[in-house]
Tab-separated table of C-alpha atoms and ligand atoms in Angstrom:
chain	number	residue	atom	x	y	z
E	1	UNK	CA	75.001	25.749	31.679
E	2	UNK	CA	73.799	23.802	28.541
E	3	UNK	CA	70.617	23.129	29.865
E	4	UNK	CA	69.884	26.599	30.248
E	5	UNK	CA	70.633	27.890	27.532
E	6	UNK	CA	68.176	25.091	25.938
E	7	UNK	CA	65.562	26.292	27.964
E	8	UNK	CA	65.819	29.897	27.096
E	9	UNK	CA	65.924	29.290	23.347
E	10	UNK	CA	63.098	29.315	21.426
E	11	UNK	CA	64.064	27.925	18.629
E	12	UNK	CA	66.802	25.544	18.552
E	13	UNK	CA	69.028	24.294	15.593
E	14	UNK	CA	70.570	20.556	15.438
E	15	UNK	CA	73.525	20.215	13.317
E	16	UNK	CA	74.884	16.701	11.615
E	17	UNK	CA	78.059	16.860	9.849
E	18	UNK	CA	78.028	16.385	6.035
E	19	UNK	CA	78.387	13.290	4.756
E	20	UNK	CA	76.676	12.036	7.837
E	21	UNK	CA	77.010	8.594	9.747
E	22	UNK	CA	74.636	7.071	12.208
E	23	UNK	CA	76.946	8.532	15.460
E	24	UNK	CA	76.431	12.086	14.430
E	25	UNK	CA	72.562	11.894	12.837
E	26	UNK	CA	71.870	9.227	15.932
E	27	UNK	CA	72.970	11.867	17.988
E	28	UNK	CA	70.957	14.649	16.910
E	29	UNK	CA	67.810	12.583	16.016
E	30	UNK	CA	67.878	11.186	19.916
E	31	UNK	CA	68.324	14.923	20.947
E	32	UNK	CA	65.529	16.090	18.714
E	33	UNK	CA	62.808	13.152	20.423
E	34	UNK	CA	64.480	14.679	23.533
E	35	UNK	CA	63.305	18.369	22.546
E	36	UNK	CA	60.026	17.813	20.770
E	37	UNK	CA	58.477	17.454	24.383
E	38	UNK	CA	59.588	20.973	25.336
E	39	UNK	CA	57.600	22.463	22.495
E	40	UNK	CA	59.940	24.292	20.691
E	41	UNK	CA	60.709	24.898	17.235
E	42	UNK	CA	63.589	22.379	16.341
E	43	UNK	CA	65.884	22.675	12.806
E	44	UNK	CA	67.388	18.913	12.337
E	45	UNK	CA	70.003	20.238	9.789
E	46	UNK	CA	72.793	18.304	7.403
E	47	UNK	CA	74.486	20.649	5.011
E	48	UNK	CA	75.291	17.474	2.190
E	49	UNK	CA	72.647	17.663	-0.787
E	50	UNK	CA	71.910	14.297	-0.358
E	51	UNK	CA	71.749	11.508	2.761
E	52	UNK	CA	73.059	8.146	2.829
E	53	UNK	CA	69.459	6.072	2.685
E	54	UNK	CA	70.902	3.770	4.537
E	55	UNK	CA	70.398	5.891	7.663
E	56	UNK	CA	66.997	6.050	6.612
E	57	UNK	CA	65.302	3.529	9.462
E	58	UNK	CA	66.612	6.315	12.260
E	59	UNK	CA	63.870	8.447	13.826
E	60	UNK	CA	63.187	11.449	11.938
E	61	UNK	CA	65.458	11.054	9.320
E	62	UNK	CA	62.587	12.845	7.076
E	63	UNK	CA	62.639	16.312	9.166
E	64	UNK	CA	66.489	16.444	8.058
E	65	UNK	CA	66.833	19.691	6.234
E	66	UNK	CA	69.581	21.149	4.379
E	67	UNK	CA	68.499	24.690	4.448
E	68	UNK	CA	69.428	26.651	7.234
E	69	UNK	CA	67.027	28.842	9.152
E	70	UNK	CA	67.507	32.668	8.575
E	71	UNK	CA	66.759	32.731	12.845
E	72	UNK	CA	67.418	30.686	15.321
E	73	UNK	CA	68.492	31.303	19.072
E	74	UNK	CA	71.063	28.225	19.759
E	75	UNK	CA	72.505	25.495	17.976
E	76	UNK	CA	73.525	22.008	19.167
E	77	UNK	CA	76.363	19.954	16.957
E	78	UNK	CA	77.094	16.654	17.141
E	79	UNK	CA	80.141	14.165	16.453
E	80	UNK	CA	81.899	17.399	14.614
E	81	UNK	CA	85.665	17.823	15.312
E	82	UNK	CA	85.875	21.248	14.219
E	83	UNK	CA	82.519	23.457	12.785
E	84	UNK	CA	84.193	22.971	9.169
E	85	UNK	CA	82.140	20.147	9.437
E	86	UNK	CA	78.610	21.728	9.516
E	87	UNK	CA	79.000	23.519	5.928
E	88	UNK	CA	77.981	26.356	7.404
E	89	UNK	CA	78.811	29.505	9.037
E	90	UNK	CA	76.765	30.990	11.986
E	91	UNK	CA	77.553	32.647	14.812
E	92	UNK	CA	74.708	31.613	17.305
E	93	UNK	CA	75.371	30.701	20.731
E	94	UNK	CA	76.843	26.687	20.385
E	95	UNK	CA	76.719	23.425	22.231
E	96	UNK	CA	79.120	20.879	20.920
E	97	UNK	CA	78.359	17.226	21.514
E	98	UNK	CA	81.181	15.213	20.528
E	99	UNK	CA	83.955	12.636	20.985
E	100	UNK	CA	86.806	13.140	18.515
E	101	UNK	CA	90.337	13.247	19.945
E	102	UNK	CA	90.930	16.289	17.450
E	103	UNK	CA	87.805	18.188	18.690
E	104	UNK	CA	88.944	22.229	18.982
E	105	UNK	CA	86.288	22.982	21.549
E	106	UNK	CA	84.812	25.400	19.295
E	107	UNK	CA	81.327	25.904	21.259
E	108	UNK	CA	79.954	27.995	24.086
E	109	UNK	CA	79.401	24.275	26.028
E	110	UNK	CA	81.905	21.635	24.846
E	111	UNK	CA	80.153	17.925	26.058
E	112	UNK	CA	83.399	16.578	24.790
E	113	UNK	CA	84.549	12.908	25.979
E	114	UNK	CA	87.397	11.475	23.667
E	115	UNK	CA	87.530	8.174	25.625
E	116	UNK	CA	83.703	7.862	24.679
E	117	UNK	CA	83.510	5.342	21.328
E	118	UNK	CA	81.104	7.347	20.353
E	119	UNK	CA	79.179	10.768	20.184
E	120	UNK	CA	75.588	9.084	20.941
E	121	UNK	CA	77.921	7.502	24.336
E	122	UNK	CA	78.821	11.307	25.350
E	123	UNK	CA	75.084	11.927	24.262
E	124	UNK	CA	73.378	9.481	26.545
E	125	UNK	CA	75.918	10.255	29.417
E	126	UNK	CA	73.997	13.461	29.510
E	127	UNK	CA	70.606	12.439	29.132
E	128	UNK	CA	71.509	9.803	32.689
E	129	UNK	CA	73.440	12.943	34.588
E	130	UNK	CA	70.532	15.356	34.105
E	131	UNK	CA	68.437	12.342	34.447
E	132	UNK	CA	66.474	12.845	31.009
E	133	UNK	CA	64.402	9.762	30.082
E	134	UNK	CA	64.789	7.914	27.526
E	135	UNK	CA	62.117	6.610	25.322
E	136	UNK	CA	62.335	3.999	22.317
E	137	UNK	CA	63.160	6.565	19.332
E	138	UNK	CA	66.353	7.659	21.664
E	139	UNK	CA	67.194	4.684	22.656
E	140	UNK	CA	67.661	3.521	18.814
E	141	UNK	CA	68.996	6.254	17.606
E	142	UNK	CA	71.825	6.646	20.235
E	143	UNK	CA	72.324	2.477	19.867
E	144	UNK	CA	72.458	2.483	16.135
E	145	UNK	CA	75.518	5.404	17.097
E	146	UNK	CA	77.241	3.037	19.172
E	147	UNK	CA	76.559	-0.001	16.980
E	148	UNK	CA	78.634	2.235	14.090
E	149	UNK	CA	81.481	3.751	15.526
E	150	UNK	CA	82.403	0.061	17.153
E	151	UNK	CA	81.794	-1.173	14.279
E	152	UNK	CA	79.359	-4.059	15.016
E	153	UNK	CA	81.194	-3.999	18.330
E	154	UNK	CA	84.122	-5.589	16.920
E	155	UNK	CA	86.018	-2.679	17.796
E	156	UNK	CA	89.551	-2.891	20.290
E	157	UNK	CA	88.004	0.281	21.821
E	158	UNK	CA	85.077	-1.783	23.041
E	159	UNK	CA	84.802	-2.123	27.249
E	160	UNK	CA	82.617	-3.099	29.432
E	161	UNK	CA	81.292	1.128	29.419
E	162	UNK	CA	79.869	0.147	25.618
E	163	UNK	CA	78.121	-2.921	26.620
E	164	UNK	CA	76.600	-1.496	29.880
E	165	UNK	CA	75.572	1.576	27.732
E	166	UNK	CA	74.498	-1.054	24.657
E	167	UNK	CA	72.293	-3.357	27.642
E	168	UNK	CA	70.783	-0.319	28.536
E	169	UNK	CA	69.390	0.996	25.279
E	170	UNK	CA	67.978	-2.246	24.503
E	171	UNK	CA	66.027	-2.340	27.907
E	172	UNK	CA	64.874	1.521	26.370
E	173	UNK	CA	63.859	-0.298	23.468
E	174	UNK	CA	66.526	-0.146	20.896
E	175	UNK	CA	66.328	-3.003	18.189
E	176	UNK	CA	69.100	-4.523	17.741
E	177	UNK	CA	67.987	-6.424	14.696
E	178	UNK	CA	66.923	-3.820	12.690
E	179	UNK	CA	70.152	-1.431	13.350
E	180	UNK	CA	72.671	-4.687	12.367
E	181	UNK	CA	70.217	-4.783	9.140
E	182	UNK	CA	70.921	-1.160	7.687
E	183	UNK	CA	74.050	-0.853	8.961
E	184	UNK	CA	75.949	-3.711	8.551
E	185	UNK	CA	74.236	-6.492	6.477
E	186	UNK	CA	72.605	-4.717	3.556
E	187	UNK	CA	75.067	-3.998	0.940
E	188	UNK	CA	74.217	-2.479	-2.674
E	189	UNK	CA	75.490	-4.887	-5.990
E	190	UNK	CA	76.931	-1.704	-6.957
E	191	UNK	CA	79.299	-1.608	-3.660
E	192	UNK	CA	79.714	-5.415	-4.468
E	193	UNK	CA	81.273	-4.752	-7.971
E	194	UNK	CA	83.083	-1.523	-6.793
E	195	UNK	CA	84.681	-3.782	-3.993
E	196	UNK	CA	86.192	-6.637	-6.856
E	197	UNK	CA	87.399	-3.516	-8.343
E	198	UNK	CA	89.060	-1.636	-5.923
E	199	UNK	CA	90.511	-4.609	-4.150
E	200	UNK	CA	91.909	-6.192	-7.504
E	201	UNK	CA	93.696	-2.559	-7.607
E	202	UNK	CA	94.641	-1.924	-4.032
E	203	UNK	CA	98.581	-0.953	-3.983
E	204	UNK	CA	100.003	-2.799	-0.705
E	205	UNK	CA	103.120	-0.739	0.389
E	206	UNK	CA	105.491	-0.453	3.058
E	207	UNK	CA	106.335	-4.321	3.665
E	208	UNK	CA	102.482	-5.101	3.420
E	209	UNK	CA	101.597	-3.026	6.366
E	210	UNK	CA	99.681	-0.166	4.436
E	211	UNK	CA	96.985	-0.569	2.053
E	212	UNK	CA	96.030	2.262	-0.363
E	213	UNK	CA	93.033	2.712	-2.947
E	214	UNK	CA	93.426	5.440	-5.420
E	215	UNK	CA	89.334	6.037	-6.418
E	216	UNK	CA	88.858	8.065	-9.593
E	217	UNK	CA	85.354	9.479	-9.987
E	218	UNK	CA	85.175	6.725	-12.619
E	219	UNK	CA	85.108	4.181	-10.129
E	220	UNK	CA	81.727	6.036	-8.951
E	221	UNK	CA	81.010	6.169	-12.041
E	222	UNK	CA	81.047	2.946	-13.452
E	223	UNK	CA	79.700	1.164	-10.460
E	224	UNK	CA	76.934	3.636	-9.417
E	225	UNK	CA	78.624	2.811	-5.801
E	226	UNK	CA	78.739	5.813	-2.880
E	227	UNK	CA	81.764	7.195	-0.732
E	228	UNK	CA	80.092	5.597	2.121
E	229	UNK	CA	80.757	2.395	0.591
E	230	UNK	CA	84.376	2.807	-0.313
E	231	UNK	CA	84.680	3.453	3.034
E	232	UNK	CA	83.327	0.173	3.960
E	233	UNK	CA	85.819	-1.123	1.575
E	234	UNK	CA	88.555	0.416	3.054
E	235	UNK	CA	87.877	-0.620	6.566
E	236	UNK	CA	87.981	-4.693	4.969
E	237	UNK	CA	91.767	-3.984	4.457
E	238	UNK	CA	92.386	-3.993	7.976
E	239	UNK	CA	91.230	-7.515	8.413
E	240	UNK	CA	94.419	-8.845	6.345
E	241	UNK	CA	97.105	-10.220	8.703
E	242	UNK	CA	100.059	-7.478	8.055
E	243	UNK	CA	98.050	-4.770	7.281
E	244	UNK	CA	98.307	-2.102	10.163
E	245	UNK	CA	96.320	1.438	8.316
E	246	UNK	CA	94.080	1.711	4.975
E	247	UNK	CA	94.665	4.997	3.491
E	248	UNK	CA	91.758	6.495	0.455
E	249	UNK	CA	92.005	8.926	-1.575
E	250	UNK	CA	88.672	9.426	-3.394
E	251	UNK	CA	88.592	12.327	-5.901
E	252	UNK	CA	85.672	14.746	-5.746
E	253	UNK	CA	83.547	15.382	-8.373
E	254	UNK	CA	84.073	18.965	-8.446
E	255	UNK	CA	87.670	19.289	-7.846
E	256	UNK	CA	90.076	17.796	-4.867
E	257	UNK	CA	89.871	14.922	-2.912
E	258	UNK	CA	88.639	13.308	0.321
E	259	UNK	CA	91.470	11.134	2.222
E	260	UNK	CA	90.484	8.720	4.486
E	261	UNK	CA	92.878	6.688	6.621
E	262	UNK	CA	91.809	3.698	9.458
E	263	UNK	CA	94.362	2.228	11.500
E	264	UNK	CA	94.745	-0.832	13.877
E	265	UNK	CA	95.353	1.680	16.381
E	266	UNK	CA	99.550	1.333	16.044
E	267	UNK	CA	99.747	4.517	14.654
E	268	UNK	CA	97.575	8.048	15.460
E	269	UNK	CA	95.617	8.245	12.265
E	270	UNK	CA	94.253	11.861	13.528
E	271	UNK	CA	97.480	12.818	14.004
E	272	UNK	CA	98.918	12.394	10.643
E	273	UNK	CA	95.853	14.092	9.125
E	274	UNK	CA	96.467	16.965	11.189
E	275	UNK	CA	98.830	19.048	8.847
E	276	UNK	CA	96.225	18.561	5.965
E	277	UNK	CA	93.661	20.057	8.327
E	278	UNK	CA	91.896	17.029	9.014
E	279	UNK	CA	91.043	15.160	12.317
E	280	UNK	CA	89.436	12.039	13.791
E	281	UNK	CA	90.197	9.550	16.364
E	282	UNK	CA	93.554	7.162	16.565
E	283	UNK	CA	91.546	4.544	14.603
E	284	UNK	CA	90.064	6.429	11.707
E	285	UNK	CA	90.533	10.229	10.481
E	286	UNK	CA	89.958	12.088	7.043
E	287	UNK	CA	90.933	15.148	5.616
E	288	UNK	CA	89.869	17.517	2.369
E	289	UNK	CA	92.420	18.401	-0.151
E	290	UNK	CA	92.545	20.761	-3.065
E	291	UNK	CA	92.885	20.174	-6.244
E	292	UNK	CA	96.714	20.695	-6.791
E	293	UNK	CA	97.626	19.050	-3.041
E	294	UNK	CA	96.291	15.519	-4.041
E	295	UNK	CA	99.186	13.942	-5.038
E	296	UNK	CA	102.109	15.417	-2.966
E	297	UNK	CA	99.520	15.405	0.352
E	298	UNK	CA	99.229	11.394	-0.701
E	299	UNK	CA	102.805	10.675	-1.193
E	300	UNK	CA	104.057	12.693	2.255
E	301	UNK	CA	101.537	11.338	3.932
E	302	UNK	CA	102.806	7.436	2.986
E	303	UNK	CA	105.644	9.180	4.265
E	304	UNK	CA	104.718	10.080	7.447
E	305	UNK	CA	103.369	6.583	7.742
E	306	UNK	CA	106.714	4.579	6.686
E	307	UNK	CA	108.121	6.739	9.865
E	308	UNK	CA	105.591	5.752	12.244
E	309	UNK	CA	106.658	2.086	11.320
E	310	UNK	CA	109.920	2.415	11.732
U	401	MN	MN1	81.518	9.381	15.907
């Protein structure tokens, strides 16, 4: 069982996914409260060289390491589809939080609930079944999860689970306030500019219903903005009135390119990212591709879109 194997480790290792978002270091920062009262040593671990500081008002954020322990005796992910996502390899005995539809059950446990809107959801569904309290740091951490993958709760995918779930981590002590203030109304001038830009540029295709941004590392550049804020961007296309997915390519500064695609839910965005070896949800999945893919991967996929519309 999970919990055993918790209990018999002495030193445990909690992994975020790179390029991390408040469901997966939520996640792991609520599980790491949840662990510093059995006295163990605890790794909170994010392979990416650098964190998005606007995660920085979660709990903990300041343990996050990106080196990873030479020993350890278990590890814990969380909100990774496949362990491509940690950015490292390891073979030590895993328990894999998580709630992506493309998940490959990789670990020893698999706490894996795709109808869950998010990873902190599947998280706190634990803590209540083994009846694990939960104290104020938790509670935001695992709200400020749910506040992000329904995005502000404006999400389709929001029922009356995520508001029971969001009532409850307030009465734990989650601030609402402050989690809406990082995560949704702070924006940099830099993501301002980048956002004339890339909108004056968008490419609307396939009889308005798909929206696609081409970002050149001199869009970075130039603006000084991140790829956590295109991504904001790219989620904004949904809101126009024929546009049904947002696909983004955004090259990489040392060669390839992410892809990014959010959909209204009319097509399975982790299923067309699935030959590129990518994954997500039905709303939002990405992919990494080389160097000499990014064009032809962009132009089939717009292809496999045009046939989902028809
Ligand atoms: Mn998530």
């Amino acid at each position: 069982m999970p919990l055993s194997l918790i209990d018999s480790a002495r030193h445990i290792i909690l992994i975020i996914h790179k390029d991390p978002d408040a469901d997966s270091m939520g996640s792991a920062c609520a599980f790491y409260s949840y662990l510093l009262r059995s006295q163990k040593k605890l790794t909170l671990f994010c392979a990416s060289e650098t964190l998005n500081p606007d995660l920085a008002f979660l709990p903990w954020f300041d343990k996050i390491t990106n080196r990873f322990p030479e020993e350890g005796d278990c590890m814990i992910s969380f909100d990774c589809g496949s362990n491509e996502r940690f950015g490292i390899e390891s073979s030590l005995p895993l328990i894999n939080f998580d709630h992506h539809k493309s998940n490959v059950l990789y670990g020893l446990y698999n706490i894996v609930d795709v109808n869950a809107i998010s990873t902190t959801q599947v998280v706190y569904d634990f803590f209540v079944a083994n009846s694990i309290k939960i104290n104020g740091k938790m509670a935001l951490s695992l709200y400020a999860g749910l506040l992000d993958d329904s995005k502000c709760f404006s999400a389709f995918r929001c029922d009356v689970t995520t508001f029971a779930t969001a009532q409850a981590l307030l009465g734990f002590g989650a601030d609402h306030a402050l989690c809406v203030e990082w995560l949704y109304n702070r924006r940099s001038l830099a993501s301002m500019r980048l956002r004339g830009t890339l909108f004056r540029e968008m490419k609307i295709l396939l009889d308005g219903q798909l929206a696609f941004f081409d970002v050149q590392l001199s869009h970075l550049e130039d603006s000084g903005a991140t790829i956590p804020e295109c991504k904001l961007i790219l989620e904004e296309a949904l809101r126009m009135y024929t546009v049904k997915a947002g696909l983004m390519k955004i090259d990489h500064p040392y060669g390839g390119a992410k892809l990014s695609l959010r959909t209204d839910g009319s097509i399975d965005a982790s299923k067309i990212m699935a030959p590129f070896n990518g994954g997500g949800h039905i709303n939002r999945a990405g992919a990494q591709l080389k160097n000499d893919e990014r064009q032809s991967a962009v132009d089939e996929i717009i292809l496999m879109i045009k046939k989902e519309f028809v």
